[in-house]
Coordinates of C-alpha atoms and ligand atoms in Angstrom, one line a residue:
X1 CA -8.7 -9.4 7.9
X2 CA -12.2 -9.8 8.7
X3 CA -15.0 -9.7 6.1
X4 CA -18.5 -8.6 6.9
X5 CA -20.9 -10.9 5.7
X6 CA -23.3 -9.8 3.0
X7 CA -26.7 -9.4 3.7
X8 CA -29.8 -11.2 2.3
X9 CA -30.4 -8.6 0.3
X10 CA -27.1 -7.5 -1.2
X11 CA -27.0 -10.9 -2.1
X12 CA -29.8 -11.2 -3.5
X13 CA -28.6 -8.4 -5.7
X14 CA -25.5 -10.2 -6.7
X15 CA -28.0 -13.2 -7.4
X16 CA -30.2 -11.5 -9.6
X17 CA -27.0 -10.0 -11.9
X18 CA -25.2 -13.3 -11.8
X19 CA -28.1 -16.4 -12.1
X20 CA -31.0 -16.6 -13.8
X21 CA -34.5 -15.4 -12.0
X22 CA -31.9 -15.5 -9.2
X23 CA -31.9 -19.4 -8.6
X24 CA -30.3 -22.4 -9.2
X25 CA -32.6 -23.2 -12.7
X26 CA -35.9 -25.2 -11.2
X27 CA -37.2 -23.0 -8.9
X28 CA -38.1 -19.9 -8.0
X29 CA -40.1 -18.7 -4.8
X30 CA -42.3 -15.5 -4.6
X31 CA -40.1 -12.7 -3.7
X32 CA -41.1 -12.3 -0.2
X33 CA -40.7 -16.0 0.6
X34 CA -37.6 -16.6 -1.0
X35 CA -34.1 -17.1 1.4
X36 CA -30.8 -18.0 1.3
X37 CA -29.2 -20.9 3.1
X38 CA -26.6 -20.2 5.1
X39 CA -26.6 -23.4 7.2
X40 CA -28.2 -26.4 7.5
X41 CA -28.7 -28.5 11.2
X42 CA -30.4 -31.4 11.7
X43 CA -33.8 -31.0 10.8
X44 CA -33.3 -27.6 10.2
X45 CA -31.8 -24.6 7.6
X46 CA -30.8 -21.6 8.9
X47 CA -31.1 -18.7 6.5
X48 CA -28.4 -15.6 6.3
X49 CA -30.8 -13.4 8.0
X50 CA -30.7 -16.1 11.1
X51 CA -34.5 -17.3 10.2
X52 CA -35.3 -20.7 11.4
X53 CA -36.6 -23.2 9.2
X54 CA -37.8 -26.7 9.4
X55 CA -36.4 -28.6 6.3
X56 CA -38.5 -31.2 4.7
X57 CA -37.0 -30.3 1.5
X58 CA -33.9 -32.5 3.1
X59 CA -32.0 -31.5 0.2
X60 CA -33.9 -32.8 -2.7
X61 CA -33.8 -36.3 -0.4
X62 CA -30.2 -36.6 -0.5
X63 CA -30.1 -35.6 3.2
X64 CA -31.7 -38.4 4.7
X65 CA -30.5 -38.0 8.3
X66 CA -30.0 -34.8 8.3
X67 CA -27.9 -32.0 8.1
X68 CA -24.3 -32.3 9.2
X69 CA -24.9 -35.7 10.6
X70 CA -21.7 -35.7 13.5
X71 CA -21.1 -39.6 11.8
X72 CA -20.9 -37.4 7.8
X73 CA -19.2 -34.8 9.4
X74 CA -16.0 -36.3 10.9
X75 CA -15.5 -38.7 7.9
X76 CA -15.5 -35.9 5.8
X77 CA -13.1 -34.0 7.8
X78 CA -10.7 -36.6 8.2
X79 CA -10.7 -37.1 4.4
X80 CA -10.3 -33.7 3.5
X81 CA -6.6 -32.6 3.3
X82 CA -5.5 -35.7 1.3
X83 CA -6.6 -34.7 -2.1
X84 CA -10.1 -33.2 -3.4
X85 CA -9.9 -35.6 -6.8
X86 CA -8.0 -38.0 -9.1
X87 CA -8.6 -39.0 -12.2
X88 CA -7.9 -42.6 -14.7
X89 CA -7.1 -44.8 -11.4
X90 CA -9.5 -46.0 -8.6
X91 CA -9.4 -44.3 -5.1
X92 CA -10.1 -46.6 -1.6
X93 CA -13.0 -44.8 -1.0
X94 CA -14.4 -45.1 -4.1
X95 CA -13.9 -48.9 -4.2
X96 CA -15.4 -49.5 -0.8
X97 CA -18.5 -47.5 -1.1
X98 CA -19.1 -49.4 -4.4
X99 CA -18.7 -52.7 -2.4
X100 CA -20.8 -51.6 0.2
X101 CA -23.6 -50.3 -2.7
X102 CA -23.5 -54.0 -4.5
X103 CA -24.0 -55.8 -1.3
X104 CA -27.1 -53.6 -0.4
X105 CA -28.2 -53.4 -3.7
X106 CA -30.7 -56.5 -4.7
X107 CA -29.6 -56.4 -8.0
X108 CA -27.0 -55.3 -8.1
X109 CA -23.9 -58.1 -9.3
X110 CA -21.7 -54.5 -10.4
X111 CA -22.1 -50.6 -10.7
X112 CA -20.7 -48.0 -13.0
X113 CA -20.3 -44.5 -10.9
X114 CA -21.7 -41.1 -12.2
X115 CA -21.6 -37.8 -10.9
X116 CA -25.8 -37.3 -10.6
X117 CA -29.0 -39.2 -11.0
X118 CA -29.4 -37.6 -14.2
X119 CA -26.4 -38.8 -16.0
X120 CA -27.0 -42.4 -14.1
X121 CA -30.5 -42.5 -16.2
X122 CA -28.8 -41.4 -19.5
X123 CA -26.1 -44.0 -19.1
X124 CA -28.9 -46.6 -18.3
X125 CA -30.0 -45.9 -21.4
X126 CA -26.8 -46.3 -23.2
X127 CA -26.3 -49.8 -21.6
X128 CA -30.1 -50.8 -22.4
X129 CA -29.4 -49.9 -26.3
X130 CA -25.4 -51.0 -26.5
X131 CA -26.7 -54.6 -25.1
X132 CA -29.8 -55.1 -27.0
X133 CA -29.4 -53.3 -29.8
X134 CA -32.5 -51.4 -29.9
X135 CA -32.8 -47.3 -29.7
X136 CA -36.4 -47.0 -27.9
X137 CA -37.3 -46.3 -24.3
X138 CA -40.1 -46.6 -22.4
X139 CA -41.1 -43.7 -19.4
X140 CA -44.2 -43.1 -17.6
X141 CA -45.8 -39.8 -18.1
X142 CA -44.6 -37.3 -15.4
X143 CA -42.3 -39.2 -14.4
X144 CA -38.7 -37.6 -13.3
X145 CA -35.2 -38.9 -14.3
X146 CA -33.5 -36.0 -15.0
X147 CA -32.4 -33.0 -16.9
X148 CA -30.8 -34.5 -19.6
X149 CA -32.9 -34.7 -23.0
X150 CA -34.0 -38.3 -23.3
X151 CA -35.1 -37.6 -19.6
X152 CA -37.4 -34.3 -20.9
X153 CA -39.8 -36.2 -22.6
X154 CA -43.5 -36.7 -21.1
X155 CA -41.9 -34.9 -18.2
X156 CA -44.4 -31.9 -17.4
X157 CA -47.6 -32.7 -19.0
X158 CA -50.3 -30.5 -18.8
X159 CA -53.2 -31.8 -20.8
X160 CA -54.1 -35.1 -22.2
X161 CA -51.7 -37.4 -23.9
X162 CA -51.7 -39.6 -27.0
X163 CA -49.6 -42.3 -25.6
X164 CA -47.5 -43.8 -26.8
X165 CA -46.8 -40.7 -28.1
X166 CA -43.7 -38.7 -25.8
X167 CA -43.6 -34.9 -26.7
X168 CA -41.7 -32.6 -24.4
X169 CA -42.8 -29.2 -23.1
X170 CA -39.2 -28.0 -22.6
X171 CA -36.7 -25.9 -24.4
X172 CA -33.8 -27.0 -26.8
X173 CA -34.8 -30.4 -26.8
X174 CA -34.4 -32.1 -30.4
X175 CA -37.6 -33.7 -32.0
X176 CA -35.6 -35.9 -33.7
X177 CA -35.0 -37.6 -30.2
X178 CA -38.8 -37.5 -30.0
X179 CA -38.7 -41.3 -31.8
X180 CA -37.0 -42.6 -29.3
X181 CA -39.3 -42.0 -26.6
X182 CA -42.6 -43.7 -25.8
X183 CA -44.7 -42.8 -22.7
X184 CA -47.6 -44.7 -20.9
X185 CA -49.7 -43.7 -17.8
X186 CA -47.9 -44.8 -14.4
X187 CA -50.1 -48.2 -13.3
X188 CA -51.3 -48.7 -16.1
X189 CA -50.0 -52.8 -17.0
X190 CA -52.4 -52.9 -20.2
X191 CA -51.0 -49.8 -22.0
X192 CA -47.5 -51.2 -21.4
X193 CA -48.4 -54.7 -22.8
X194 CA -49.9 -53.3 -25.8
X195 CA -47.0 -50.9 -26.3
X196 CA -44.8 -53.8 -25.9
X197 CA -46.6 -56.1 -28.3
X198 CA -46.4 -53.7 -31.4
X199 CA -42.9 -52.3 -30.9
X200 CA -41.4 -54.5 -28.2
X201 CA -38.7 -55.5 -30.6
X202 CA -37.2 -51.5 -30.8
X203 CA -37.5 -51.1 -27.3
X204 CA -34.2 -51.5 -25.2
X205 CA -35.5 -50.2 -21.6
X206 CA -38.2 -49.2 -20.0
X207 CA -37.4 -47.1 -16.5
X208 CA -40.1 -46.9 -14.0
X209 CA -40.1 -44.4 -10.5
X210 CA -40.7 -47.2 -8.1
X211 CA -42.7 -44.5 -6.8
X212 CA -43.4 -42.0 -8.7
X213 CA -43.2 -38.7 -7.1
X214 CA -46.2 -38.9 -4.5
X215 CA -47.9 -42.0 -7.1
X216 CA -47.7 -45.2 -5.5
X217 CA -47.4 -48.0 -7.3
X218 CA -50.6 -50.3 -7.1
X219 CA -50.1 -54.1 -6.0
X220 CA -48.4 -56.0 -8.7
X221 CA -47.7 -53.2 -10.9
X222 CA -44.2 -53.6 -10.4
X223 CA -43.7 -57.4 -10.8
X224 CA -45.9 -56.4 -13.9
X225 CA -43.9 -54.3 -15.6
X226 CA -40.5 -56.9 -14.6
X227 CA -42.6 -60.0 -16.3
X228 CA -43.8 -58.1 -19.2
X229 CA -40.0 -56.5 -19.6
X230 CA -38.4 -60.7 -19.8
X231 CA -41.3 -61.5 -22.3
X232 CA -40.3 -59.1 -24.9
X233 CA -36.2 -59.2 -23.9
X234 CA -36.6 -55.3 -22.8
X235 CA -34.2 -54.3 -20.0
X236 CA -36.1 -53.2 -16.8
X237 CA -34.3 -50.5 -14.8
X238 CA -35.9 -48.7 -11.5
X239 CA -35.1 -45.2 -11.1
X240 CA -33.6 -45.2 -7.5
X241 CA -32.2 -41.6 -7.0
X242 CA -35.4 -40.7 -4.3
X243 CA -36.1 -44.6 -3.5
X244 CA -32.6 -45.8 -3.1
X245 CA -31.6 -46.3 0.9
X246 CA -34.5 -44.0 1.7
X247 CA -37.4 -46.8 1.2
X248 CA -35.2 -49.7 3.0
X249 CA -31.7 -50.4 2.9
X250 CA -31.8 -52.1 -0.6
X251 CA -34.1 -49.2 -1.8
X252 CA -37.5 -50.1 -3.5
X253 CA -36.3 -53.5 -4.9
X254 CA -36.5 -54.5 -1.0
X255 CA -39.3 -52.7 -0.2
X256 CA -41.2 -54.0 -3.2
X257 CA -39.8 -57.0 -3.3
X258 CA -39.0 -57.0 -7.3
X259 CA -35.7 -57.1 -8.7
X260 CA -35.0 -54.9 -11.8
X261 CA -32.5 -55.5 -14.8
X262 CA -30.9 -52.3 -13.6
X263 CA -31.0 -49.6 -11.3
X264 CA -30.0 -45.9 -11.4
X265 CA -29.2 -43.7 -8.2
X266 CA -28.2 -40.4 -7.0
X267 CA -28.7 -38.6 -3.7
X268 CA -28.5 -40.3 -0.5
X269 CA -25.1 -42.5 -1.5
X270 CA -22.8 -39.4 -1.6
X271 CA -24.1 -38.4 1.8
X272 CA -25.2 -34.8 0.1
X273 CA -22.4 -34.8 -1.9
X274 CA -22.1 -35.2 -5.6
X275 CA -22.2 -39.3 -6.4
X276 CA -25.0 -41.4 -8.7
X277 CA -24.8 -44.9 -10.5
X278 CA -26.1 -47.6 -12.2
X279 CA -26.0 -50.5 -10.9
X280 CA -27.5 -54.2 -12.0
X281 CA -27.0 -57.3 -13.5
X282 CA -23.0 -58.3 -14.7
X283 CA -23.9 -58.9 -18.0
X284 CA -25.3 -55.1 -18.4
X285 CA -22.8 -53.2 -16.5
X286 CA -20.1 -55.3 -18.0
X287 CA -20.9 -53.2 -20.9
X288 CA -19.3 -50.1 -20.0
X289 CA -16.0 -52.2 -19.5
X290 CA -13.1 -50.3 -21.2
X291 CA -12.0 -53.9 -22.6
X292 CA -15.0 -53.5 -24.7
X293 CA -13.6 -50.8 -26.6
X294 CA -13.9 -50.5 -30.5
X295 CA -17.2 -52.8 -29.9
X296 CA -20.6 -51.6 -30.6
X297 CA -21.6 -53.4 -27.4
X298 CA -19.3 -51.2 -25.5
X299 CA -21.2 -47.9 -23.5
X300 CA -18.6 -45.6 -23.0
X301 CA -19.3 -44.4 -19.9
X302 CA -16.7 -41.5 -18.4
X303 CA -16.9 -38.7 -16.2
X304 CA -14.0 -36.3 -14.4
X305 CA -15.7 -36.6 -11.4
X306 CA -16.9 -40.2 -11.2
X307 CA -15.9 -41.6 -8.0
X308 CA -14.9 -38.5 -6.0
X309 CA -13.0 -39.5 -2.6
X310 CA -14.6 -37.0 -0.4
X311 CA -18.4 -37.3 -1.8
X312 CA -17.8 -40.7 -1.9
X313 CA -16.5 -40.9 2.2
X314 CA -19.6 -38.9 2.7
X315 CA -21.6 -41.6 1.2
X316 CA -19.8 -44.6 2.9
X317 CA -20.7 -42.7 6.5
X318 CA -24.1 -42.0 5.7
X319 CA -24.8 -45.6 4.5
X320 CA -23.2 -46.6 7.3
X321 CA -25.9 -44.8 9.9
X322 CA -28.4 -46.6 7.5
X323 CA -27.0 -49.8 8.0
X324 CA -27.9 -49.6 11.8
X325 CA -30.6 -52.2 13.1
X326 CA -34.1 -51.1 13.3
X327 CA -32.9 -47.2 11.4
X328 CA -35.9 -47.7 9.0
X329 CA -38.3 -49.3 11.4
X330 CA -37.7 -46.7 13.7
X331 CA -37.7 -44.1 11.2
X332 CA -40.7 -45.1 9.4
X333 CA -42.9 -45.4 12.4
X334 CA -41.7 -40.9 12.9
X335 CA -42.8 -40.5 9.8
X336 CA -46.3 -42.3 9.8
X337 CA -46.8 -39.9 13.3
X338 CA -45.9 -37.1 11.5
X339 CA -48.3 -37.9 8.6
X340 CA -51.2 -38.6 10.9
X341 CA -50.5 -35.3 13.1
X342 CA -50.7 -33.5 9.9
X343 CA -53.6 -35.0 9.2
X344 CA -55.8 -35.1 11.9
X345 CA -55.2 -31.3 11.7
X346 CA -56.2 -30.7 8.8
X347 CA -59.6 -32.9 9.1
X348 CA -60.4 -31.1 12.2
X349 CA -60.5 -28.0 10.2
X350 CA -62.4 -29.6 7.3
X351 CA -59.7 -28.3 4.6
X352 CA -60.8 -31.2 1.9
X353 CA -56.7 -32.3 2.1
X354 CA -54.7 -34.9 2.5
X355 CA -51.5 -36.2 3.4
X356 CA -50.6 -38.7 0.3
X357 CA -47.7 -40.7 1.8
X358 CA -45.6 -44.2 3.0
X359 CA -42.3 -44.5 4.4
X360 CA -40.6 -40.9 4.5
X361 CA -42.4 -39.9 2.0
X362 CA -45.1 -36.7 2.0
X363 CA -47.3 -34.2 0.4
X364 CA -50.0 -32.1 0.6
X365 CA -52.8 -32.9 -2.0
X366 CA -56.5 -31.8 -1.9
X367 CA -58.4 -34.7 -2.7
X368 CA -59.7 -37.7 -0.6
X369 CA -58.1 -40.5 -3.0
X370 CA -54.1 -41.0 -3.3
X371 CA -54.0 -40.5 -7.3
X372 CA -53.1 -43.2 -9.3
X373 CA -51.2 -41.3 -12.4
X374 CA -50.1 -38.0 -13.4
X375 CA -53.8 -36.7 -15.0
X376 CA -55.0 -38.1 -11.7
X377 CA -52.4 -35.2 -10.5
X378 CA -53.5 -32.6 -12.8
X379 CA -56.9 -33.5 -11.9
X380 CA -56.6 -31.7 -8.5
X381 CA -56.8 -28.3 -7.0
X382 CA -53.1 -27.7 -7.3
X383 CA -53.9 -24.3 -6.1
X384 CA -55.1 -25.1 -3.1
X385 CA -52.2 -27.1 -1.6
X386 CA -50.3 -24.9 -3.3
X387 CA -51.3 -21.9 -1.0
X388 CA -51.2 -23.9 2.0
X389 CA -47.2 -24.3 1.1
X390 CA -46.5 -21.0 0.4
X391 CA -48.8 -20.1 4.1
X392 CA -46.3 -22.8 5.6
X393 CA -43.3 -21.3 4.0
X394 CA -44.1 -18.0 5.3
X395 CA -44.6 -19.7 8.9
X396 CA -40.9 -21.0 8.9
X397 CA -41.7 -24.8 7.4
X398 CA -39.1 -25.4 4.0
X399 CA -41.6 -26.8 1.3
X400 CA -42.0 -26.3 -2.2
X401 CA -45.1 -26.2 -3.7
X402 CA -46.8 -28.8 -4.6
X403 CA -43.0 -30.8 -4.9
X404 CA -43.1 -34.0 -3.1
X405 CA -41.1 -33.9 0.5
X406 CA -40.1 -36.2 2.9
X407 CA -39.0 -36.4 6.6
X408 CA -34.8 -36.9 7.5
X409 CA -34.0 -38.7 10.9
X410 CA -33.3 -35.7 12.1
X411 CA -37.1 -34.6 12.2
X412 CA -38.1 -35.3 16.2
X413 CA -40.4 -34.2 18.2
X414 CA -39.6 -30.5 18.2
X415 CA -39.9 -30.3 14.7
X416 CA -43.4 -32.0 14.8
X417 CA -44.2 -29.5 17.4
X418 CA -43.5 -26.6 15.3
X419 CA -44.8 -27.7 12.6
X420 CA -48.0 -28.5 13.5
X421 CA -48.1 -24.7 15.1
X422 CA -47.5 -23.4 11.7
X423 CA -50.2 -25.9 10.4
X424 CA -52.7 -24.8 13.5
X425 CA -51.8 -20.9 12.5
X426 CA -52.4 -21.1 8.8
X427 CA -55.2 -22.9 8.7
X428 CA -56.8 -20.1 11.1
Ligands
PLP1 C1 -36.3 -40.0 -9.6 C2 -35.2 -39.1 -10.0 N1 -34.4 -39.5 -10.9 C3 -33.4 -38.7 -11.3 C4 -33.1 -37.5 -10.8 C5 -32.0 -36.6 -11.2 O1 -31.0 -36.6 -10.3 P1 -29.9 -35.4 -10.3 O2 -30.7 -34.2 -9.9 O3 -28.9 -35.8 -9.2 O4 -29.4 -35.3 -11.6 C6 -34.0 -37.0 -9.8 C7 -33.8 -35.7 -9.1 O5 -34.6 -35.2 -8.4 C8 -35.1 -37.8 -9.4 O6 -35.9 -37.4 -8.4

């Protein structure tokens, strides 16, 4: 029996019955932008109405080379048939994508699996309090880590803030949690260090974006916040879901060259496919040892899915392709051509924006100075790169608004050239 696929519209009709706003929670786009996915290729999505896109969105960064990498695609096919999941007992792949994860990882000495980068920040958290004892975390304002509710704090600011002070902006978050938040600016050492020095003693963690979002971190700001985290006995951990095998093979801790307490990630090492972690120093993870039960140093870390074979084999062949000598040399030096294109374009037509970036990473912001926190952010025009996304969008190039991108190794030359059409025909 053959089914006739449903159109964009009828399912968009389903959509708006079955999901809220017709989306997947985050986002929504203006309803004569918005499209659904039925493929994705290389560089590229294809929508069900057989438009052409070219995808920075690259899944949220989880795709980093791509779409259906051939490498991604026949590991997963040879996997699948032998068993979608088990639970209570290890599987091989599981085991060998966590040994391939702790060699890369700098410091990583173990790793506990999750199923996202959001539960792989709550657990963090767990660890950081079962081991020291303390309840308080420290987050940079705007920074991301997730959806759960510890994460929702200082997450979307709008106005000014009075650090240390963490309020949330969201929905069903409890205020009783809001004690166990504190919040400084991004690069700011000083606030940390006086945040530290009055309640360093009830604070088990502090988790820092190596990068945060399209912020990039200013020299020593980093080793900063590691120093000032042994002083005071606080438990360092870098948020690795974006920066994780996307910055360099052992993430930011290799591109920065400063080795956390712990480190959470997401993403890239299930290959697109449902896997996160935490992963650090032996004497943290240990916590989350089921020999530890019945102790109040033990973090009780579970999850049905933890470990699943196929995301996992997904993960082991895209970290694999990573692994390859000169992949981010050779990928980095795309991207910086890409940035440059972008922006000699938009110079040329005098639009007051630029192209915020390192690495794979990108963005369109209208200012002449890379921002240096989130009020420097809110500082901006936002509506003005905003409506040059949404004129890309309608030209065929996948960005959110004002969300941070990035380039896969899929993006070539013919993407370049296509893009920098649509750039050429908006700007018109
Ligand atoms: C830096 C960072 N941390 C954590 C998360 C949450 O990961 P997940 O969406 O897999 O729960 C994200 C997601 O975008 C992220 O960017």
């Amino acid at each position: 029996m053959t089914t006739i696929p449903k159109t964009q519209d009828e399912l968009y009709e389903s959509a708006e019955a079955s999901l809220p706003g017709a989306g997947l929670g985050g986002y929504a786009l203006p309803e004569d932008l918005r499209f659904i996915v039925k493929e994705g290729r290389g560089g590229r999505l294809i929508s069900v109405e057989d438009k052409e896109y070219i995808d920075y969105n690259c899944g949220a960064g989880a795709t980093i080379i791509g779409h259906d990498h051939p490498e991604v695609v026949e590991a997963v096919q040879a996997r699948v048939g032998k068993g979608m999941h088990f639970f209570g007992t290890l599987n091989d792949a599981a085991v060998e994508l966590a040994e391939v994860m702790v060699d890369a990882i700098p410091c990583a000495e173990q790793m506990i699996y999750t199923t996202t980068g959001s539960e792989a920040s709550a657990y963090a958290f767990r660890i950081a309090r079962a081991v020291t004892g303390r309840d308080k975390v420290l987050k940079f304002e705007g920074a991301y880590h997730g959806n759960h509710d510890y994460a929702s704090f200082g997450q979307f600011p709008t106005g000014p803030s009075n650090y240390p002070l963490a309020t949330s902006d969201i929905g069903g978050v409890p205020r009783a949690l809001q004690d166990t938040m504190l919040m400084a600016p991004y690069n700011d050492l000083e606030m940390v260090e006086s945040i530290l020095t009055e309640q360093g003693k009830d604070i088990a963690a502090i988790i820092v974006e190596p990068i945060q979002r399209i912020i990039f971190p200013k020299p020593g700001f980093l080793q900063g916040l590691l120093d000032l985290a042994t002083k005071h006995g606080v438990v360092l951990i870098f948020d690795e879901v974006v920066t994780g095998f996307r910055l360099a093979y052992g993430g930011a801790q290799e591109y920065f060259g400063v080795t956390p307490d712990l480190a959470t990630y997401g993403k890239i090492v299930g290959g697109g496919g449902p896997v996160g972690a935490v992963a650090g120093k032996r004497e943290l993870i240990d916590a989350c040892n089921p020999g530890r039960k019945g102790r109040s140093d033990y973090a009780y870390i579970n999850g049905t899915l933890h470990g699943n074979p196929i995301a996992c084999t997904a993960g082991l062949a895209t970290l694999n392709v990573l692994s390859q000598p000169d992949f981010y040399k050779n990928f980095h030096a795309r991207a910086d051509k890409f940035r440059a294109a972008f922006q000699s374009i938009l110079d040329a037509k005098g639009t007051g924006i630029m192209v915020p970036g390192e690495a794979s990473f990108w963005q369109f912001l209208a200012t002449e100075h890379a921002p240096s926190n989130q009020m420097d952010v809110l500082a901006l025009d936002l509506d003005k790169s905003k409506n040059l996304d949404l004129a890309l969008l309608a030209n065929g190039i996948y960005v959110l608004p004002n969300v941070r991108r990035f380039f896969s190794a899929a993006h070539g030359d013919e993407e370049l050239e296509i893009t920098l059409a649509a750039l050429e025909r908006v700007l018109k």
